[in-house]
Coordinates of C-alpha atoms and ligand atoms in Angstrom, one line a residue:
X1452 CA -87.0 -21.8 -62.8
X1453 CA -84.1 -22.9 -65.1
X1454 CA -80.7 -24.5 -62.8
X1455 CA -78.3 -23.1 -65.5
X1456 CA -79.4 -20.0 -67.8
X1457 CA -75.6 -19.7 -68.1
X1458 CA -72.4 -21.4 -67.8
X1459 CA -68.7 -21.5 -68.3
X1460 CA -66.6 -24.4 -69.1
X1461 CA -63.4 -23.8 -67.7
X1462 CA -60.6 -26.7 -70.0
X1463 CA -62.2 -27.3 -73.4
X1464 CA -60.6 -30.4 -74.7
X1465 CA -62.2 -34.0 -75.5
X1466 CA -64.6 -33.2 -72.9
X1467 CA -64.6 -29.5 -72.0
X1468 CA -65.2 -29.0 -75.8
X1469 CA -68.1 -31.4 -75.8
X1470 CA -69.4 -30.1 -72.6
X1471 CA -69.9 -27.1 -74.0
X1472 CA -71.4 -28.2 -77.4
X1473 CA -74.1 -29.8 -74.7
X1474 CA -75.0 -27.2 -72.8
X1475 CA -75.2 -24.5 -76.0
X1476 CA -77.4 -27.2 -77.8
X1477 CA -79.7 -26.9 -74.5
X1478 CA -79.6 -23.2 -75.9
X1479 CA -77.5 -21.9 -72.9
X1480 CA -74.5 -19.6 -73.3
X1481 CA -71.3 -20.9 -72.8
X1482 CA -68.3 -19.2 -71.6
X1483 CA -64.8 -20.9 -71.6
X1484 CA -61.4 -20.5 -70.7
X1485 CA -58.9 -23.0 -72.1
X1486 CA -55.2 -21.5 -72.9
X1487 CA -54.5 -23.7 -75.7
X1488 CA -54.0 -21.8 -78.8
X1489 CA -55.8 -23.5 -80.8
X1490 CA -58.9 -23.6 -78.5
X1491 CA -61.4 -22.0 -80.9
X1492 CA -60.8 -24.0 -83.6
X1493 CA -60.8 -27.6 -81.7
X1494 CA -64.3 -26.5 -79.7
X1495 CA -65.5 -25.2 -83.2
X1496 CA -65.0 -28.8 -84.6
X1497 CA -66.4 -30.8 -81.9
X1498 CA -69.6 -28.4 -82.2
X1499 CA -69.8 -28.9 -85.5
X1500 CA -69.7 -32.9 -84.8
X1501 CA -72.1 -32.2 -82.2
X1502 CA -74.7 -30.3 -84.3
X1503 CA -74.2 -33.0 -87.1
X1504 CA -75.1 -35.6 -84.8
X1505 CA -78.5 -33.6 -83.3
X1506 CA -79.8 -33.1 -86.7
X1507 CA -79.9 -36.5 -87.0
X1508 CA -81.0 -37.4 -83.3
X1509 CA -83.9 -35.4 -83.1
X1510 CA -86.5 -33.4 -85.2
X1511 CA -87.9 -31.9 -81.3
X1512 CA -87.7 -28.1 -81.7
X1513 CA -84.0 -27.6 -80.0
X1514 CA -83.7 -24.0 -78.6
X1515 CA -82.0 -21.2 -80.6
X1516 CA -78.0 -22.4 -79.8
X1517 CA -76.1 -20.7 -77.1
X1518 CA -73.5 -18.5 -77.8
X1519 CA -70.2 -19.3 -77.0
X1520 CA -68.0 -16.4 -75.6
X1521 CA -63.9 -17.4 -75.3
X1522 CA -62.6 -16.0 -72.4
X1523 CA -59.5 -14.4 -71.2
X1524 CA -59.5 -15.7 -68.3
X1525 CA -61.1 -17.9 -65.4
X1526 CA -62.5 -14.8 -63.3
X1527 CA -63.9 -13.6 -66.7
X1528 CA -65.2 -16.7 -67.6
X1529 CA -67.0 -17.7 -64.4
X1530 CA -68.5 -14.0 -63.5
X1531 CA -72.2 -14.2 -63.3
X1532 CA -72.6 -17.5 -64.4
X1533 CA -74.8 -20.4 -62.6
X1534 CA -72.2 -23.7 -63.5
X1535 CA -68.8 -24.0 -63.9
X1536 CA -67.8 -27.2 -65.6
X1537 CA -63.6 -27.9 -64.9
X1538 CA -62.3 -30.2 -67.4
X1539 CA -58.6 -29.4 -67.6
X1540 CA -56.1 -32.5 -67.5
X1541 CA -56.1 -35.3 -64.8
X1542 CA -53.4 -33.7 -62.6
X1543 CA -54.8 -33.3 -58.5
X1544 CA -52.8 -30.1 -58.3
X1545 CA -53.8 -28.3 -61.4
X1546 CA -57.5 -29.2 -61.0
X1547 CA -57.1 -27.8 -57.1
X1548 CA -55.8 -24.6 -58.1
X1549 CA -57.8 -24.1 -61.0
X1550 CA -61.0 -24.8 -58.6
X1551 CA -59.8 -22.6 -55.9
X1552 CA -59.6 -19.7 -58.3
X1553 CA -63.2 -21.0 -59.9
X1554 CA -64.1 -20.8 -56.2
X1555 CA -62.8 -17.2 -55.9
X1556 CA -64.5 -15.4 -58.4
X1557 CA -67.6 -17.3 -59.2
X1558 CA -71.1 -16.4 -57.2
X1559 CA -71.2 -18.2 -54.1
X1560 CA -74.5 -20.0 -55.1
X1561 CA -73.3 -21.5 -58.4
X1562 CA -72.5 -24.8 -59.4
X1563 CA -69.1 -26.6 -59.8
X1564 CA -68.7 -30.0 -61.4
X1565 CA -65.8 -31.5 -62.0
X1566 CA -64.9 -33.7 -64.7
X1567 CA -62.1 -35.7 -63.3
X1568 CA -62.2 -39.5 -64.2
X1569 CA -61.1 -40.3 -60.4
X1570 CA -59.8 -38.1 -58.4
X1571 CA -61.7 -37.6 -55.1
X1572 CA -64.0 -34.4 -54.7
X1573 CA -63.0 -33.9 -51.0
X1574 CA -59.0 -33.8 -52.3
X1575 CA -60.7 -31.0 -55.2
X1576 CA -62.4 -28.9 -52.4
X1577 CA -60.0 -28.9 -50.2
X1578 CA -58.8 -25.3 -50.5
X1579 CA -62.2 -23.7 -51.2
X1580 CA -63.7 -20.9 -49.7
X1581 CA -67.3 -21.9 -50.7
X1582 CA -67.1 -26.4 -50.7
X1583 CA -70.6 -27.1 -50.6
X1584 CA -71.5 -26.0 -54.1
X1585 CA -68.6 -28.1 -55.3
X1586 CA -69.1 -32.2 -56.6
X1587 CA -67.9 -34.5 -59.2
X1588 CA -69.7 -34.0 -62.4
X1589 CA -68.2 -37.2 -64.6
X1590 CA -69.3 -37.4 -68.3
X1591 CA -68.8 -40.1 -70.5
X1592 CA -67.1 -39.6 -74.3
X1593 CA -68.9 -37.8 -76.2
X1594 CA -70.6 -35.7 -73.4
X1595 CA -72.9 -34.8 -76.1
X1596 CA -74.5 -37.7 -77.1
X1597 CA -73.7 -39.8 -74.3
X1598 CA -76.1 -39.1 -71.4
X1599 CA -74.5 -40.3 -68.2
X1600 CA -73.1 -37.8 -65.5
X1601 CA -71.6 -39.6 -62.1
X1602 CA -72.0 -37.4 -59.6
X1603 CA -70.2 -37.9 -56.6
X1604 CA -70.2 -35.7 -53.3
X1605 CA -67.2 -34.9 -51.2
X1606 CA -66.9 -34.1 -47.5
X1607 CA -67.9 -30.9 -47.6
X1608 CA -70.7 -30.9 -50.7
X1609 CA -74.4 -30.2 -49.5
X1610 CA -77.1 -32.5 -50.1
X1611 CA -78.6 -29.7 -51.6
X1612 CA -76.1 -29.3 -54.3
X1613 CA -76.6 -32.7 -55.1
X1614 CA -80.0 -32.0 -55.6
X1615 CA -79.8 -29.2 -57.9
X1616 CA -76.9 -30.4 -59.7
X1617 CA -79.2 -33.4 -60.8
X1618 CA -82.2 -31.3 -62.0
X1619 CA -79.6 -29.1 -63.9
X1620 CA -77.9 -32.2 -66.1
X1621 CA -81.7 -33.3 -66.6
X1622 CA -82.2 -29.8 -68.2
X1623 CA -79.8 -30.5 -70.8
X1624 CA -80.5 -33.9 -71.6
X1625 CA -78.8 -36.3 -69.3
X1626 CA -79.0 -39.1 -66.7
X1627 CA -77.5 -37.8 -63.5
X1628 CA -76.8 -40.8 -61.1
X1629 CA -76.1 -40.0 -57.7
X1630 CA -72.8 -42.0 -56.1
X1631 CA -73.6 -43.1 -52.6
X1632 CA -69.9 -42.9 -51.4
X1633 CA -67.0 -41.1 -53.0
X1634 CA -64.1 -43.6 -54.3
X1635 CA -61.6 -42.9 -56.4
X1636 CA -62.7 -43.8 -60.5
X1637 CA -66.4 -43.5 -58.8
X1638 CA -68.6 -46.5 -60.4
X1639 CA -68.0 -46.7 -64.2
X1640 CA -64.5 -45.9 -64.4
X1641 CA -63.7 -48.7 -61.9
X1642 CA -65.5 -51.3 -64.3
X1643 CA -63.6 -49.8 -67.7
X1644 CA -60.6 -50.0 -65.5
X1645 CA -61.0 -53.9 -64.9
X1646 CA -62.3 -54.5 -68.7
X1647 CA -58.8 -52.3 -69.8
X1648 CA -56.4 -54.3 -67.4
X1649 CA -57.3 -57.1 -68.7
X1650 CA -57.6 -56.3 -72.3
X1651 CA -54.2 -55.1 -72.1
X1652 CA -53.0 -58.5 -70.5
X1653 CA -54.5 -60.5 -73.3
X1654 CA -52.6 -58.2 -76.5
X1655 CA -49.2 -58.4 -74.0
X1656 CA -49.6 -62.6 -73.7
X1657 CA -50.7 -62.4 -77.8
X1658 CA -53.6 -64.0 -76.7
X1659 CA -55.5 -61.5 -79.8
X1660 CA -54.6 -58.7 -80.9
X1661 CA -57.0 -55.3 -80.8
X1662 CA -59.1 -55.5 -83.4
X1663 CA -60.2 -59.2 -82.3
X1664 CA -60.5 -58.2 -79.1
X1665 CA -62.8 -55.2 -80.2
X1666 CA -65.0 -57.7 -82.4
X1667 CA -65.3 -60.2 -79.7
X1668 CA -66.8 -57.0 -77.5
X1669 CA -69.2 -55.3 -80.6
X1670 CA -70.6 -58.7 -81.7
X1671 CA -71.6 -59.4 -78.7
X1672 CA -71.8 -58.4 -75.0
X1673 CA -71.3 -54.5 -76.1
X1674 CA -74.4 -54.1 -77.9
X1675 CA -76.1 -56.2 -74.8
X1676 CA -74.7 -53.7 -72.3
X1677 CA -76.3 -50.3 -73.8
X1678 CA -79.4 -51.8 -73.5
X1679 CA -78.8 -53.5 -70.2
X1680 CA -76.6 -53.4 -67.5
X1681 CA -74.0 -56.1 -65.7
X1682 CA -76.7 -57.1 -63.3
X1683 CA -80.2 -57.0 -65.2
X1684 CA -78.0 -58.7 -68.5
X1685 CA -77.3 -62.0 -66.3
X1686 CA -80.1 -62.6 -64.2
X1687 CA -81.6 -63.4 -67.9
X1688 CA -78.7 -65.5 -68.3
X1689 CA -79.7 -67.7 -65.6
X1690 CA -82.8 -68.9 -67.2
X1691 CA -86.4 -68.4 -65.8
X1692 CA -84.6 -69.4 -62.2
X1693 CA -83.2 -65.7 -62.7
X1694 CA -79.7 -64.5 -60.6
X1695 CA -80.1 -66.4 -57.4
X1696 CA -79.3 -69.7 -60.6
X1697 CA -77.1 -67.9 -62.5
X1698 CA -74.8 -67.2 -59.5
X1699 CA -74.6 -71.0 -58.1
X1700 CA -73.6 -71.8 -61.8
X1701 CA -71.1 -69.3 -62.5
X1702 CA -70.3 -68.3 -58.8
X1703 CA -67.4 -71.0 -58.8
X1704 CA -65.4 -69.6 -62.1
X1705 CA -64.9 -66.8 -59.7
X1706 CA -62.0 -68.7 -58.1
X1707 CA -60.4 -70.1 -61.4
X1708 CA -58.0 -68.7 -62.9
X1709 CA -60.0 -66.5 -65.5
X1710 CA -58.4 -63.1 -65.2
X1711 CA -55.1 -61.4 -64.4
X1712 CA -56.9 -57.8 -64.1
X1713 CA -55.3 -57.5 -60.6
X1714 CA -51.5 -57.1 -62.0
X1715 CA -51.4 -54.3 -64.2
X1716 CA -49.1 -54.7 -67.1
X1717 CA -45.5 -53.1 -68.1
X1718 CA -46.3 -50.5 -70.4
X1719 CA -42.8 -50.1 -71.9
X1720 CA -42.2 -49.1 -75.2
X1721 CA -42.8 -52.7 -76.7
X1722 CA -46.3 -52.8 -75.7
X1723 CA -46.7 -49.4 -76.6
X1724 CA -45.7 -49.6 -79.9
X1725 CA -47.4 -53.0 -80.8
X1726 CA -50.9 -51.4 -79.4
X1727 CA -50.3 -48.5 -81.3
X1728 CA -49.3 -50.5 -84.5
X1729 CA -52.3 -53.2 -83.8
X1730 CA -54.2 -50.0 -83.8
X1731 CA -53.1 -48.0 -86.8
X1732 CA -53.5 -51.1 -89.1
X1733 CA -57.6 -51.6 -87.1
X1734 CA -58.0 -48.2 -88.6
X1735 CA -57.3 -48.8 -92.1
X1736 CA -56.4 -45.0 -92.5
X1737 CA -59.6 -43.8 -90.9
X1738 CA -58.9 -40.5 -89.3
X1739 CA -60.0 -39.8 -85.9
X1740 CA -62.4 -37.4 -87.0
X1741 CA -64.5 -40.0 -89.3
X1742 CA -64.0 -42.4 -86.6
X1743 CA -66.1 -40.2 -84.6
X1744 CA -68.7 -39.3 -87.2
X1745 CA -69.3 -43.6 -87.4
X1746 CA -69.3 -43.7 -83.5
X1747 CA -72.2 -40.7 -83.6
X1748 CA -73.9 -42.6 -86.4
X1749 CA -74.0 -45.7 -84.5
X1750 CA -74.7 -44.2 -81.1
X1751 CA -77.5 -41.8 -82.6
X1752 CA -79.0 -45.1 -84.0
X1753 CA -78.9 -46.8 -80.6
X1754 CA -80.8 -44.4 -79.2
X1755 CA -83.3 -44.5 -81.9
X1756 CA -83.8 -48.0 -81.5
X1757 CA -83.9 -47.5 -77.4
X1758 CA -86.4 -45.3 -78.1
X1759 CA -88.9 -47.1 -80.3
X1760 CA -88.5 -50.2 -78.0
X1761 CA -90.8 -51.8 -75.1
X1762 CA -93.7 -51.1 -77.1
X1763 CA -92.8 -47.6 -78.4
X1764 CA -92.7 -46.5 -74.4
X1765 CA -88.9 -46.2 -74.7
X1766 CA -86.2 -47.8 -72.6
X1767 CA -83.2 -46.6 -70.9
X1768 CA -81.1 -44.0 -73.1
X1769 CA -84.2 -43.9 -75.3
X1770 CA -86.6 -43.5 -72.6
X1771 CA -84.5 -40.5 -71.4
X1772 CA -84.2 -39.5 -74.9
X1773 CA -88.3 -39.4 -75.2
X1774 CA -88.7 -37.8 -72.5
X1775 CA -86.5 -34.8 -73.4
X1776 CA -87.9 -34.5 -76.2
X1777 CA -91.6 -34.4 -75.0
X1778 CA -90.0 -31.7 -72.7
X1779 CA -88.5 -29.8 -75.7
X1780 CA -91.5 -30.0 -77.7
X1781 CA -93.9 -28.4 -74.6
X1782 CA -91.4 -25.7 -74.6
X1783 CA -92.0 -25.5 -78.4
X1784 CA -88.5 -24.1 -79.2
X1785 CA -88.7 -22.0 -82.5
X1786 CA -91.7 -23.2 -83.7
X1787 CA -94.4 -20.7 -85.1
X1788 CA -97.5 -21.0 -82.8
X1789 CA -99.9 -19.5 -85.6
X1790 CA -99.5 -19.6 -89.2
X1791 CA -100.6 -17.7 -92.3
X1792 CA -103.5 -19.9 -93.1
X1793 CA -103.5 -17.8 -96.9
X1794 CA -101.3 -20.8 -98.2
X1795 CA -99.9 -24.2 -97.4
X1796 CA -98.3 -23.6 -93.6
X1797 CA -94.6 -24.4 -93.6
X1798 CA -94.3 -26.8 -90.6
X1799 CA -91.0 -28.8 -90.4
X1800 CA -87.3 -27.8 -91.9
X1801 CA -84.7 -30.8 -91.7
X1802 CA -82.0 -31.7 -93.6
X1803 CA -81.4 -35.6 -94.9
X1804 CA -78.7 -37.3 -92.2
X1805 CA -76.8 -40.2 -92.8
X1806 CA -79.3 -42.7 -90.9
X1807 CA -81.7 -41.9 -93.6
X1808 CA -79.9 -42.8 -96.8
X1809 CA -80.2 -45.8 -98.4
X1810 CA -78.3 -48.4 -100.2
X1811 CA -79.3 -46.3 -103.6
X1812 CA -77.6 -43.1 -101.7
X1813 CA -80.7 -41.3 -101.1
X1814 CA -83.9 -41.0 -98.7
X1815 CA -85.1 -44.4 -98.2
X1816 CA -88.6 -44.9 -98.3
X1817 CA -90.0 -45.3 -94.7
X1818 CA -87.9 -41.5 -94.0
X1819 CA -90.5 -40.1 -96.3
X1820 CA -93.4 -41.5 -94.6
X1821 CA -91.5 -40.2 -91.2
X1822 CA -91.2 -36.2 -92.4
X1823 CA -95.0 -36.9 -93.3
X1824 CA -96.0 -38.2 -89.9
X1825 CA -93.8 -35.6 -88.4
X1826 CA -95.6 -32.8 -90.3
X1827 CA -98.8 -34.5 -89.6
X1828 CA -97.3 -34.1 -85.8
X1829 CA -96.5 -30.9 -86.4
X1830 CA -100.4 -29.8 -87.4
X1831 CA -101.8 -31.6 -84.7
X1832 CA -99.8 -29.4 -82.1
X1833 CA -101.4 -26.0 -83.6
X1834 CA -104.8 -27.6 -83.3
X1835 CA -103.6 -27.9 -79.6
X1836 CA -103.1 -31.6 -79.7
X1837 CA -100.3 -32.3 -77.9
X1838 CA -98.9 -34.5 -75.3
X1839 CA -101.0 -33.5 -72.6
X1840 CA -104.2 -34.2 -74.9
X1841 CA -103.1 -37.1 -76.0
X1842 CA -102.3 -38.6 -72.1
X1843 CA -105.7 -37.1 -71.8
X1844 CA -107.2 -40.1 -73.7
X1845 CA -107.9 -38.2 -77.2
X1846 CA -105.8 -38.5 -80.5
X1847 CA -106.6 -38.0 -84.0
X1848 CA -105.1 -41.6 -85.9
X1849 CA -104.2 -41.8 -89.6
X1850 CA -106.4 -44.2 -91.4
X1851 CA -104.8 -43.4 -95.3
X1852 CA -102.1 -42.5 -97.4
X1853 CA -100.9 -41.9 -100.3
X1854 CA -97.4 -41.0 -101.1
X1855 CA -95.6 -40.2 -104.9
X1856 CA -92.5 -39.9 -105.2
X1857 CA -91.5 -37.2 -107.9
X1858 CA -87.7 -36.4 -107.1
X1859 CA -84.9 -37.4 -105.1
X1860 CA -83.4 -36.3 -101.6
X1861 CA -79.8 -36.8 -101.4
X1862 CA -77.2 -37.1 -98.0
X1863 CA -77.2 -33.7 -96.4
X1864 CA -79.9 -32.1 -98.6
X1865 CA -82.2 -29.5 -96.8
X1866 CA -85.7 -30.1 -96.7
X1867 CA -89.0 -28.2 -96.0
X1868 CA -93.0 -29.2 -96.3
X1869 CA -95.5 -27.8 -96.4
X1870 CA -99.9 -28.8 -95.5
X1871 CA -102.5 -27.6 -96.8
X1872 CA -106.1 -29.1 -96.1
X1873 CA -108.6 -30.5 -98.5
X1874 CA -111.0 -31.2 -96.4
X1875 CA -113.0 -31.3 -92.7
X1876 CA -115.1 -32.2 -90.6
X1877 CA -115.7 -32.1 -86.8
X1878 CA -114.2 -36.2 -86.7
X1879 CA -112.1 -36.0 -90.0
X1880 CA -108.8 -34.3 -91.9
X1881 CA -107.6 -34.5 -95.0
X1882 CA -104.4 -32.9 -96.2
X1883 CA -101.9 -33.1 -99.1
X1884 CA -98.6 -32.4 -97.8
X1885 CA -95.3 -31.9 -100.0
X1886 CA -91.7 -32.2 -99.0
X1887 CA -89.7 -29.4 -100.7
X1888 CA -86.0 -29.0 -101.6
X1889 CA -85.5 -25.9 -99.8
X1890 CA -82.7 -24.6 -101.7
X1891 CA -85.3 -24.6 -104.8
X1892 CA -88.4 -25.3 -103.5
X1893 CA -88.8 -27.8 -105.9
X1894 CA -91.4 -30.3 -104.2
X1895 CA -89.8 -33.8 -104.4
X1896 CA -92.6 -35.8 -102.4
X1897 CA -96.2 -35.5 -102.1
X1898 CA -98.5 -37.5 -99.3
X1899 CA -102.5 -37.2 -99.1
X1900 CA -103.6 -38.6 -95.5
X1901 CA -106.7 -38.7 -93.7
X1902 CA -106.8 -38.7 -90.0
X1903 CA -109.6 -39.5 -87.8
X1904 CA -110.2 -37.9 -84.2
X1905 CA -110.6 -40.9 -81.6
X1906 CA -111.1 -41.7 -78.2
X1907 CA -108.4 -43.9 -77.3
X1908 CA -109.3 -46.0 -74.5
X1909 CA -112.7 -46.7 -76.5
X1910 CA -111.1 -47.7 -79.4
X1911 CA -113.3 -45.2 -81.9
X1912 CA -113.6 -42.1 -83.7
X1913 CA -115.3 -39.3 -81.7
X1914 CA -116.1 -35.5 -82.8
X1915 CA -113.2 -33.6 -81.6
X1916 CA -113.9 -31.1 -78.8
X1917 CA -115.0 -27.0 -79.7
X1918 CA -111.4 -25.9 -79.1
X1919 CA -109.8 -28.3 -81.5
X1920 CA -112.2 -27.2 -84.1
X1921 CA -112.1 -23.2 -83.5
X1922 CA -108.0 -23.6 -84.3
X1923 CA -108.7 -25.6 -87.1
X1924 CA -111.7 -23.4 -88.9
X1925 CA -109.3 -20.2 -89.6
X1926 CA -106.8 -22.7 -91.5
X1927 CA -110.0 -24.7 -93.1
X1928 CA -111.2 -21.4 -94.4
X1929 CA -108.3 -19.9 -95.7
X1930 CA -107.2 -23.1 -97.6
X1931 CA -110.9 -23.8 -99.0
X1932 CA -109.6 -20.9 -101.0
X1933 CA -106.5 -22.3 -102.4
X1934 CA -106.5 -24.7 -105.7
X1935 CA -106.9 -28.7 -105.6
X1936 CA -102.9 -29.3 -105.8
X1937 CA -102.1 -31.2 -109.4
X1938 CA -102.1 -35.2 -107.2
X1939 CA -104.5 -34.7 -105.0
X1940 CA -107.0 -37.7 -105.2
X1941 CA -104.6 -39.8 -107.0
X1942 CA -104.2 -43.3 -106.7
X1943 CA -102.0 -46.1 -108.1
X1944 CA -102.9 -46.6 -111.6
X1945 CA -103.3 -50.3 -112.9
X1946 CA -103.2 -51.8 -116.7
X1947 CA -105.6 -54.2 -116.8
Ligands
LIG2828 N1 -61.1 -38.0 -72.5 C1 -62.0 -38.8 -71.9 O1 -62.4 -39.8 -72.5 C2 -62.6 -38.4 -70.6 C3 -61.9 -37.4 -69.8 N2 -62.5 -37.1 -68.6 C4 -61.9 -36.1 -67.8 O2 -62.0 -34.8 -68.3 C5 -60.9 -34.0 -68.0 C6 -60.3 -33.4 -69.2 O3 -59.8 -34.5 -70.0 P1 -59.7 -34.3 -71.6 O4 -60.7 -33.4 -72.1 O5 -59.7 -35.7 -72.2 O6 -58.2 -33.7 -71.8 P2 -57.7 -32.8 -72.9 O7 -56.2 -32.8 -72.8 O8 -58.3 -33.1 -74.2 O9 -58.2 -31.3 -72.5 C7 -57.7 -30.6 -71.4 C8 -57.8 -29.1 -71.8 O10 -57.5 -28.4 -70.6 C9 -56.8 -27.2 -71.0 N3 -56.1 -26.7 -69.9 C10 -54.9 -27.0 -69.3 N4 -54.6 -26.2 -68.3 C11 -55.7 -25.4 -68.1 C12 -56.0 -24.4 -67.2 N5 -55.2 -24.1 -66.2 N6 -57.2 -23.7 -67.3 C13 -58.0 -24.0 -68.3 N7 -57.8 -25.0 -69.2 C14 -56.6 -25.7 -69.1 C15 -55.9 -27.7 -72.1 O11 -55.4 -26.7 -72.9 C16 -56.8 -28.7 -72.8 O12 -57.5 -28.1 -73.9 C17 -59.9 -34.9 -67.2 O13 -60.2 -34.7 -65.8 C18 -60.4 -36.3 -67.6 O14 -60.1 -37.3 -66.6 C19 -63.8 -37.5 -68.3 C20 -64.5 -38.4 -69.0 C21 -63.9 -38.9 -70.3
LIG2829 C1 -60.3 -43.2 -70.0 N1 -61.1 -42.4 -69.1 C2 -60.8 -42.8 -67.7 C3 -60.8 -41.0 -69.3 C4 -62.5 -42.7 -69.4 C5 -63.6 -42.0 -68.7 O1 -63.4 -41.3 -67.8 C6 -65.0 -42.2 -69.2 C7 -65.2 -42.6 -70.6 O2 -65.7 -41.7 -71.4 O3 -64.9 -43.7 -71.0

């Protein structure tokens, strides 16, 4: 059974907002409580970000969205629900009271995380009626792309709670990583808090100023750590003699003068204002909201890459990401499990994102041949080849196709395609699938592939099993009915 069926998201800035865009994507219902007046409309643009950027990380079927229910209050918004997310501002006495009350009115068994960057969960449960159910639940900016939650204990949280709390992030897509001891800033904040110190040191002694001190990070040791962490990063770094060599090399500089991150710096006004000028000019009038978009490109990209990597296994982020999307797909989401085999079946709707345009400002080649392997994908899971039959040791491969191009798909155009089969056998299909502009249903790509059932581990094509075939006569029959479409057959003509 489902951890959270339904939650509440009590704050719903930065991160209550984003919270809550993750758990409605997850398809659960959100309801919130935040007295800004403006609430609605900030949460409504950071869901709108947040559906942007899932369109473009995965085509898995997501679950029909959550609804999210504003609230007049925190006793209204927590009643009946099985998590309570607090993300109001960093202020120990606020968060306390606003727990205690969470504590009062929610059911005794449900879930509280809190968001806090570093305060201490036993200082947050100190006044509750009900402490064991309560934990640190820290998320990383933007909660819903980003997959990390910290979650720290207090005094008084069960080990249970723990438990659950982890299976219930895992639900909705994320990495829970239980804290051993609670300390304030927990684990990641304490290592952005040394990088920050510092950072601000070396803009206050003009050392650079921010945008040099961002490139010198993107260029190179940022892109190294979302792949990699501190630890796994330099034991590489000391050559095929590993960490035990890279510490007697670099163990020393640990005693020279290289950093000043124990001072913290003045922040008067000065260094306020030439950060915030260093800053503005970085920006180059970029608003915050289209900083964002790039940020969700880029990270959305990362995770593609994660994901295709260590031999198409996956790794890290991207492992985590493949995973929930087998996860989502075995669920099956809104997909049609049967469908009117009377004319091409309508298998995949998706929209062109931003990571599939081109230099030319349209659908770059290899995107098409993706929607066609996705549709492809698509088939094989009515015929009942799924994950399962595929870790079984049987697959059907694609041995040819042919694509045509015959229109254009443009940034943000819906899609749709449709299959319909030419021919089969008990080891062979053959389909001609077009990709349609939804809005006209003009078809602006064609592709006619042949796939071959195999057995994997032998390397060869093998007659696919009765129950394969039973779910793929009804569709065989019905389109042995329909015409040869006007392509089908075709191949690249040549002047001699
Ligand atoms: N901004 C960030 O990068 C991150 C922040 N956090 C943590 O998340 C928490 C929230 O931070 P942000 O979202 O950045 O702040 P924020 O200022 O964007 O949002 C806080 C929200 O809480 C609301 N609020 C204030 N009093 C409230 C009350 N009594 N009941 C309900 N809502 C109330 C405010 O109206 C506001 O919308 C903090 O504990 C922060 O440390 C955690 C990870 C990253
Ligand atoms: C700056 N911060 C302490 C609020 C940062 C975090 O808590 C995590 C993040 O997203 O960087």
């Amino acid at each position: 059974m489902s951890i959270i069926t339904k939650a509440a998201c009590v704050g719903g800035g930065v991160i209550g907002g984003a919270w809550a865009a993750r758990f409605a994507l997850a398809g659960i219902d959100v309801n919130i409580f935040d007295p800004h007046p403006e609430a609605e409309r900030i949460i409504g643009e950071v869901m709108a970000n947040a559906e942007k950027a899932y369109g473009m990380l995965t085509m898995a079927p997501l679950p029909p969205r959550g609804k999210l229910t504003f609230c007049k209050s925190i006793e209204q918004a927590v009643e009946g629900v099985d998590w309570i997310q607090e993300s109001v501002p960093e202020r120990l006495e606020l968060k306390r009271g606003v727990i205690t009350e969470i504590d009062a009115f929610a059911r005794p068994d449900a879930l509280i995380g809190s968001s806090t960057s570093g305060l201490l969960p036993s200082d947050l449960q100190a006044d509750m009626k009900y402490p064991e159910r309560m934990f640190v639940a820290h998320p990383y900016n933007p909660v819903y792309l980003l997959p990390l939650v910290e979650l720290v204990g207090g005094k008084k949280t069960s080990a249970a709670t723990i438990k659950r709390a982890e299976e219930g992030v895992a639900e909705i897509g994320m990495k829970g990583v239980v804290i051993a001891k609670e300390i304030e800033a927990f684990v990641g904040d304490r290592l952005l808090e040394a990088l920050w110190r510092e950072a601000l040191w070396l803009i206050q002694d003009d050392i650079c100023d921010t945008e040099t001190l961002d490139n010198v990070m993107r260029y190179s040791f940022g892109m190294r750590w979302a792949q990699m962490g501190l630890f796994e990063t330099y034991r590489i770094a000391g050559g095929e003699a590993g960490m035990r060599h890279f510490l007697a090399q670099f163990g020393p500089c640990l005693k020279w003068p290289w950093t000043k991150f124990t001072d913290v710096v003045d922040l008067d006004d000065a260094l306020v204002e030439k950060i915030g000028s260093q800053s503005d000019a970085q920006a180059a009038g970029r608003s915050i909201r289209e900083l964002e978009r790039i940020r969700d490109e880029n990270l959305v990209g990362i995770m593609h890459a994660l994901k295709a990597s260590n031999g198409g296994e996956g790794w890290g982020a991207g492992k985590l990401l493949a995973d929930f999307e087998k996860r989502l797909w075995a669920k099956g989401g809104n997909q049609a499990k049967t469908h009117d085999a009377s004319g091409p079946l309508r298998l995949i709707d998706t929209k062109v994102n931003a990571a599939w345009v081109d230099y030319n400002g349209h659908m770059t080649e290899h995107r098409y041949l993706q929607l066609f392997g996705d549709t492809s994908d698509a088939l094989l899971r009515l015929l009942g080849v799924d994950f399962a039959y595929v870790e079984a040791g049987h697959s059907y491969y694609t041995v040819e196709t042919h694509i045509r191009h015959l229109g254009e798909a443009k940034l943000g155009q819906e899609l749709y395609t449709t299959l319909q089969l030419l021919a089969s056998d008990e080891k062979r299909v053959q389909f001609f699938t077009r990709i349609h502009d939804a809005a006209s249903g003009e078809v602006i790509a064609t592709a006619e592939q042949m796939m071959l059932h195999v057995d994997a581990k032998a390397s060869k094509s093998v007659p696919a099993p009765t129950e394969v075939l039973t779910k793929l006569k009804p569709i065989a029959e019905g389109h042995a009915k329909l015409e040869v479409p006007e392509g089908a057959g075709r191949h690249v003509g040549q002047k001699r």
